[in-house]
Coordinates of C-alpha atoms and ligand atoms in Angstrom, one line a residue:
M1 CA 34.4 33.3 -90.5
S2 CA 32.1 34.6 -93.3
L3 CA 30.7 32.2 -95.7
A4 CA 29.5 34.9 -97.8
P5 CA 30.4 34.7 -101.4
S6 CA 32.6 37.7 -102.4
G7 CA 32.5 39.8 -105.6
D8 CA 29.7 41.1 -107.8
P9 CA 26.3 40.3 -106.2
T10 CA 24.5 40.3 -109.5
K11 CA 26.7 37.2 -110.4
I12 CA 25.4 35.4 -107.3
L13 CA 22.5 33.0 -108.3
V14 CA 20.3 31.4 -105.7
L15 CA 17.5 28.8 -106.6
G16 CA 14.6 29.2 -104.2
I17 CA 12.2 26.3 -103.4
E18 CA 8.8 26.7 -102.0
T19 CA 6.7 23.6 -100.9
S20 CA 5.0 24.8 -97.6
C21 CA 1.4 24.5 -98.6
D22 CA -0.3 24.1 -102.0
E23 CA 2.0 26.0 -104.5
T24 CA 5.0 24.0 -105.9
A25 CA 7.4 26.9 -106.7
A26 CA 11.0 27.6 -107.8
A27 CA 12.8 30.6 -108.9
V28 CA 16.3 31.9 -109.6
V29 CA 17.2 35.3 -107.9
D30 CA 20.6 37.0 -108.0
G31 CA 22.4 38.8 -105.0
C32 CA 20.8 42.0 -105.8
G33 CA 17.3 40.7 -105.6
H34 CA 16.7 40.7 -109.4
V35 CA 14.3 37.8 -110.3
R36 CA 15.7 35.8 -113.2
S37 CA 13.0 33.4 -113.4
S38 CA 9.9 32.3 -111.2
V39 CA 7.7 29.1 -111.7
V40 CA 4.6 28.3 -109.7
A41 CA 2.5 25.2 -110.1
T42 CA -0.6 25.7 -108.0
Q43 CA -2.5 22.7 -106.7
H44 CA -5.8 24.6 -106.1
E45 CA -7.9 22.4 -108.4
L46 CA -6.7 19.1 -106.5
H47 CA -7.9 20.7 -103.2
A48 CA -11.1 22.4 -104.4
E49 CA -13.5 19.4 -104.0
Y50 CA -12.4 19.2 -100.3
G51 CA -12.9 22.9 -99.5
G52 CA -9.3 23.2 -98.0
V53 CA -5.8 21.9 -98.5
V54 CA -5.4 18.2 -97.8
P55 CA -1.8 17.6 -96.5
E56 CA -1.4 14.2 -98.1
I57 CA -2.6 15.3 -101.5
A58 CA -0.3 18.4 -101.3
S59 CA 2.8 16.2 -100.6
R60 CA 2.2 13.8 -103.3
A61 CA 1.7 16.7 -105.7
H62 CA 4.9 18.4 -104.6
L63 CA 6.7 15.2 -105.2
E64 CA 5.3 14.8 -108.8
H65 CA 5.8 18.6 -109.7
L66 CA 8.8 20.0 -108.0
L67 CA 11.7 18.5 -110.2
P68 CA 9.9 19.7 -113.5
V69 CA 9.2 23.1 -111.9
I70 CA 12.9 23.5 -110.9
R71 CA 14.0 22.5 -114.2
R72 CA 11.8 25.0 -115.9
A73 CA 13.0 27.8 -113.3
V74 CA 16.7 27.0 -114.3
R75 CA 16.0 27.0 -118.0
D76 CA 13.9 30.2 -118.0
A77 CA 16.8 31.8 -116.3
G78 CA 19.0 30.9 -119.1
I79 CA 21.4 29.0 -117.0
T80 CA 22.4 25.4 -115.9
L81 CA 22.3 23.9 -112.4
A82 CA 26.1 24.2 -112.4
D83 CA 25.6 27.9 -112.4
L84 CA 24.0 28.2 -109.2
D85 CA 25.7 29.4 -106.0
A86 CA 23.2 28.3 -103.5
I87 CA 20.0 26.5 -102.8
A88 CA 17.5 28.3 -100.6
V89 CA 14.4 26.4 -99.3
G90 CA 11.4 27.3 -97.3
H91 CA 11.8 25.0 -94.5
R92 CA 9.2 26.5 -92.0
P93 CA 6.5 27.0 -91.3
G94 CA 4.1 24.8 -93.3
L95 CA 2.7 21.3 -93.7
I96 CA 5.3 19.0 -92.4
G97 CA 5.0 16.3 -95.3
A98 CA 5.0 19.2 -97.8
L99 CA 8.0 20.8 -96.3
L100 CA 9.8 17.5 -96.3
V101 CA 9.6 17.2 -100.0
G102 CA 11.2 20.6 -100.6
T103 CA 13.8 20.2 -98.1
S104 CA 14.9 16.7 -99.3
V105 CA 15.1 17.9 -102.9
A106 CA 17.1 21.1 -101.8
K107 CA 19.5 19.0 -99.6
G108 CA 20.0 16.5 -102.6
L109 CA 20.7 19.5 -105.0
A110 CA 23.1 21.3 -102.5
L111 CA 25.0 17.9 -102.0
A112 CA 25.2 17.1 -105.6
L113 CA 26.2 20.5 -106.7
E114 CA 28.6 21.0 -103.7
I115 CA 26.9 24.5 -103.0
P116 CA 25.5 25.9 -99.8
L117 CA 22.0 25.1 -98.5
V118 CA 20.1 28.0 -97.0
G119 CA 16.9 27.4 -94.8
V120 CA 14.4 30.2 -95.2
D121 CA 11.4 31.1 -92.9
H122 CA 8.5 31.2 -95.2
V123 CA 6.7 34.1 -93.2
H124 CA 9.7 36.1 -93.2
A125 CA 10.3 35.5 -96.9
H126 CA 6.8 37.3 -97.6
L127 CA 8.4 40.4 -96.2
V128 CA 11.1 40.6 -99.0
A129 CA 8.5 40.0 -101.9
G130 CA 8.2 43.8 -102.4
L131 CA 12.0 44.1 -102.3
L132 CA 12.4 41.9 -105.4
D133 CA 13.1 43.7 -108.6
A134 CA 13.0 47.1 -106.7
P135 CA 15.3 49.6 -105.4
P136 CA 16.8 49.0 -102.0
V137 CA 14.7 50.1 -99.0
A138 CA 16.0 52.1 -95.9
F139 CA 15.7 50.1 -92.6
P140 CA 14.0 50.1 -90.2
S141 CA 10.7 49.1 -91.7
L142 CA 7.5 47.8 -90.4
G143 CA 6.6 44.4 -91.8
L144 CA 3.0 43.2 -92.4
V145 CA 2.2 39.5 -93.3
V146 CA -1.5 38.7 -94.1
S147 CA -1.7 35.1 -95.4
G148 CA -3.5 32.1 -95.0
G149 CA -1.5 31.0 -92.0
H150 CA -0.3 34.3 -90.6
S151 CA -1.4 37.8 -89.6
S152 CA 1.8 39.3 -88.1
L153 CA 3.3 42.5 -87.6
Y154 CA 7.2 43.0 -87.5
L155 CA 9.9 45.6 -86.8
V156 CA 12.4 45.0 -89.5
E157 CA 15.8 46.1 -89.1
D158 CA 17.0 43.2 -91.2
P159 CA 14.7 40.8 -93.1
I160 CA 16.9 38.0 -91.9
S161 CA 15.8 38.4 -88.4
P162 CA 12.5 40.5 -88.1
I163 CA 11.3 41.2 -84.7
L164 CA 7.7 40.2 -84.0
L165 CA 5.4 42.9 -82.7
G166 CA 2.0 41.1 -82.9
R167 CA 0.4 38.1 -84.4
T168 CA -3.1 36.4 -84.5
I169 CA -4.2 34.5 -81.4
D170 CA -6.6 32.4 -83.3
D171 CA -7.4 32.3 -87.0
A172 CA -5.2 33.9 -89.5
I173 CA -6.8 36.6 -91.7
G174 CA -6.5 34.5 -94.9
E175 CA -8.0 31.5 -93.1
A176 CA -11.0 33.7 -92.0
F177 CA -11.5 34.8 -95.7
D178 CA -11.4 30.9 -96.7
K179 CA -13.9 30.1 -94.0
V180 CA -16.3 33.0 -94.8
A181 CA -16.0 31.9 -98.3
A182 CA -17.3 28.5 -97.4
M183 CA -20.2 29.9 -95.4
L184 CA -21.2 31.9 -98.5
G185 CA -21.1 28.9 -100.7
L186 CA -17.9 30.0 -102.6
G187 CA -14.9 28.0 -103.8
H188 CA -11.4 27.4 -102.4
P189 CA -9.2 29.2 -102.1
G190 CA -11.8 31.7 -100.7
G191 CA -10.0 35.1 -100.6
P192 CA -10.3 36.2 -104.2
E193 CA -13.9 34.9 -104.3
V194 CA -15.0 36.9 -101.3
E195 CA -13.3 39.9 -102.8
R196 CA -15.2 39.4 -106.0
L197 CA -18.6 39.2 -104.2
A198 CA -17.7 42.1 -101.9
A199 CA -17.0 44.3 -104.9
G200 CA -20.9 44.3 -105.3
G201 CA -21.9 44.8 -101.7
D202 CA -22.3 47.3 -99.0
S203 CA -19.5 47.4 -96.5
D204 CA -21.6 49.2 -93.9
A205 CA -24.6 46.8 -94.1
F206 CA -23.3 44.7 -91.2
D207 CA -21.3 46.3 -88.3
F208 CA -19.1 43.3 -87.7
P209 CA -17.0 43.1 -84.5
V210 CA -13.1 44.1 -84.6
A211 CA -11.3 42.4 -81.9
N212 CA -9.4 44.7 -79.6
L213 CA -7.0 42.7 -77.4
G214 CA -5.7 45.9 -75.4
K215 CA -4.8 49.3 -76.4
D216 CA -1.0 48.6 -76.4
R217 CA -1.3 45.2 -78.2
M218 CA -0.7 44.6 -81.8
D219 CA -2.1 41.1 -82.0
F220 CA -5.0 39.9 -84.1
S221 CA -8.0 37.8 -83.5
F222 CA -10.5 36.9 -86.3
S223 CA -12.5 33.9 -84.7
G224 CA -15.2 36.3 -83.2
L225 CA -15.5 38.0 -86.5
K226 CA -15.9 34.7 -88.2
T227 CA -18.6 33.5 -85.9
A228 CA -20.4 36.8 -86.2
V229 CA -20.6 36.3 -90.1
L230 CA -21.6 32.8 -89.4
Y231 CA -24.6 33.8 -87.4
A232 CA -25.5 36.6 -90.0
A233 CA -25.4 34.0 -92.8
K234 CA -27.0 31.0 -91.4
G235 CA -28.9 32.5 -88.4
Q236 CA -28.2 32.2 -84.5
P237 CA -28.6 28.7 -83.1
G238 CA -32.4 28.0 -82.4
R239 CA -33.7 30.9 -84.6
T240 CA -35.0 31.0 -88.0
P241 CA -32.4 31.4 -90.6
P242 CA -32.3 34.5 -92.8
I243 CA -32.8 34.4 -96.4
L244 CA -29.3 34.4 -97.9
D245 CA -30.1 36.0 -101.1
E246 CA -27.6 37.5 -103.6
R247 CA -27.9 40.9 -102.0
R248 CA -27.2 39.6 -98.5
R249 CA -24.4 37.4 -99.6
A250 CA -22.6 40.4 -101.3
D251 CA -23.4 42.6 -98.3
L252 CA -22.1 40.1 -95.9
A253 CA -18.9 39.7 -98.0
A254 CA -18.1 43.4 -98.1
S255 CA -18.8 44.0 -94.4
F256 CA -16.7 41.0 -93.4
Q257 CA -13.8 42.4 -95.7
F258 CA -14.1 45.8 -94.4
A259 CA -13.9 44.4 -90.7
T260 CA -10.7 42.7 -91.5
I261 CA -9.2 45.9 -93.1
K262 CA -10.3 47.9 -90.1
A263 CA -8.5 45.4 -87.8
V264 CA -5.4 45.4 -89.9
R265 CA -5.5 49.4 -90.1
R266 CA -5.8 49.8 -86.3
N267 CA -2.8 47.6 -85.5
L268 CA -0.8 49.2 -88.3
R269 CA -1.4 52.7 -86.8
R270 CA -0.5 51.4 -83.3
A271 CA 2.9 50.1 -84.7
F272 CA 3.5 53.3 -86.6
D273 CA 2.7 55.3 -83.4
R274 CA 4.9 53.0 -81.4
H275 CA 7.9 53.0 -83.8
P276 CA 8.1 56.5 -85.3
E277 CA 11.6 55.6 -86.5
V278 CA 10.4 53.6 -89.5
G279 CA 10.3 55.0 -92.8
S280 CA 9.0 52.2 -94.9
L281 CA 6.4 49.3 -94.8
L282 CA 7.1 45.7 -96.1
V283 CA 3.9 43.9 -96.9
G284 CA 3.3 40.2 -98.0
G285 CA 1.0 37.3 -98.1
G286 CA -1.9 36.2 -100.1
V287 CA -4.5 38.9 -98.5
S288 CA -2.1 41.6 -99.7
A289 CA -3.5 40.7 -103.3
N290 CA -6.8 42.1 -102.1
Q291 CA -7.5 45.4 -103.8
A292 CA -9.4 46.8 -100.9
V293 CA -6.5 45.9 -98.5
R294 CA -3.9 47.4 -101.0
A295 CA -6.0 50.8 -101.2
M296 CA -6.0 50.9 -97.4
L297 CA -2.2 50.3 -97.1
Q298 CA -1.7 53.0 -99.9
T299 CA -3.6 55.5 -98.0
E300 CA -2.1 54.8 -94.5
A301 CA 1.4 54.9 -96.0
A302 CA 0.7 58.2 -98.0
A303 CA -0.6 59.9 -94.9
R304 CA 2.7 59.2 -93.2
S305 CA 5.2 59.5 -96.1
I306 CA 6.1 55.9 -95.9
D307 CA 7.9 54.0 -98.5
L308 CA 5.3 51.3 -99.1
R309 CA 6.6 48.1 -100.7
L310 CA 3.6 46.3 -102.0
P311 CA 4.5 43.2 -104.0
P312 CA 3.1 42.8 -107.5
L313 CA 0.0 40.2 -107.2
E314 CA 2.1 37.3 -108.2
W315 CA 4.5 37.7 -105.4
C316 CA 1.8 38.2 -102.8
V317 CA 0.7 34.6 -102.8
D318 CA 3.4 31.8 -102.2
N319 CA 6.2 31.8 -104.7
G320 CA 9.9 30.7 -105.0
A321 CA 11.3 34.2 -105.6
M322 CA 10.7 35.6 -102.1
I323 CA 12.4 32.3 -100.7
A324 CA 15.5 32.9 -103.0
G325 CA 15.3 36.6 -102.2
L326 CA 15.7 36.0 -98.5
G327 CA 18.0 33.1 -99.0
A328 CA 20.4 35.4 -101.0
R329 CA 20.2 37.9 -98.0
R330 CA 21.2 35.1 -95.6
L331 CA 23.9 33.8 -97.9
A332 CA 25.4 37.3 -98.2
A333 CA 25.4 37.5 -94.4
G334 CA 27.4 34.4 -94.2
E335 CA 24.5 32.4 -92.9
T336 CA 24.1 28.9 -94.3
D337 CA 22.7 25.5 -93.0
G338 CA 23.8 21.9 -92.8
L339 CA 22.2 18.9 -94.2
D340 CA 20.6 18.3 -91.0
L341 CA 18.2 21.3 -91.7
A342 CA 14.9 20.1 -90.3
P343 CA 11.4 21.1 -91.5
A344 CA 9.2 22.6 -88.8
A345 CA 5.5 23.4 -88.6
T346 CA 5.8 26.8 -87.0
S347 CA 7.7 30.1 -87.8
R348 CA 10.1 31.4 -85.3
S349 CA 10.9 35.1 -84.6
T350 CA 12.5 37.2 -82.0
V351 CA 9.7 38.7 -80.0
M352 CA 9.7 42.4 -79.1
P353 CA 10.2 42.7 -75.3
D354 CA 7.5 44.7 -73.5
Ligands
KG4_1 O1 0.5 33.8 -98.7 P1 -0.4 32.6 -99.2 O2 -0.4 32.3 -100.7 O3 -0.2 31.3 -98.4 C1 0.2 31.3 -97.1 O4 1.3 31.5 -96.8 O5 -0.7 31.0 -96.3 O6 -1.9 33.1 -98.9 C2 -3.0 32.4 -99.1 C3 -4.2 32.9 -98.4 C4 -5.4 32.3 -98.7 O7 -6.2 32.3 -97.5 C5 -6.3 33.1 -99.7 O8 -7.7 33.0 -99.6 C6 -5.8 34.3 -99.3 O9 -4.5 34.4 -99.1 N1 -6.0 35.4 -100.6 C7 -6.8 36.3 -100.5 C8 -6.8 37.0 -101.9 N2 -6.0 36.2 -102.6 C9 -5.5 35.3 -101.8 N3 -7.5 37.0 -99.5 C10 -8.3 38.0 -99.7 N4 -8.3 38.8 -101.0 C11 -7.5 38.2 -102.0 N5 -7.6 38.7 -103.3
ZN2 ZN1 2.8 32.1 -97.7

């Protein structure tokens, strides 16, 4: 039995709720992926003094901000709660306490409004960010998520169930940006700060390693790169540390950023070679806001006449619109969840068989 609402998809309105990390977000998206409203309350300043996200502080801030954020998203869409057809919530992966706030509120709303609840995998949702307010894309696509928690490549026949081709075996790419930022004395979150510093540096100044986990593999590893930057910034253990002046900091940032781009480019090329049937590339995650990363993706896509779906900057980072967008797709496919929907710390994908 299909639970999909019938009729005009532009009339189907889904509220998306996002609380997996340090953004409290809500958005209203219709069944065609048009964004009616999107509100994001960031907690960056609360975590800045600790140099990273503090889970307990994140949960409390979500608790404080989520209902006002939802109220504004509904008001900005020009509707009332009674007009909603479903509640979508990012229920995995993320910080468990933070996810609990979002899933609990989503369940309360779905119960009170007597409408379906749709659980959404946050990493998969990043893949649909470039499909919001955009023409339909032809599947199959390749999918690339480069975020603070993930560096993953997918074969996407349907964004509801992307097939995992490769992922990081240690640090995520955004995590590496954040850690390198800390080494260079920059603030949190580090990605945008490293990008700013890199703009004035020489990307060839340091030849940092790009991990290759085997010529057939599309997995990533950024921990060796991170250690190489640490040694270049602070010196090898037992040796006199180098002088970390402005020039060296900028060169380190630029060379590190270039190494991450080479890593992504290499695995992307492998994925395109392995899957010549794909005609489009879906990209998402905070690191896809990086202009040098975007330029590389544009060059790679153009060289293969690939339809590149690079989200606008506001939808690269965490937001509620991507949750509602993927939620609307699950709803249309007749997939909903019960009130026993549980938050989970990890993402879950089908893995490509060898
Ligand atoms: O997708 P996102 O908002 O949250 C997760 O799902 O993790 O990604 C956040 C990550 C952080 O590591 C942040 O430093 C990184 O994305 N980031 C960037 C840029 N903007 C955000 N990294 C490099 N360049 C940027 N401009
Ligand atoms: Zn994210």
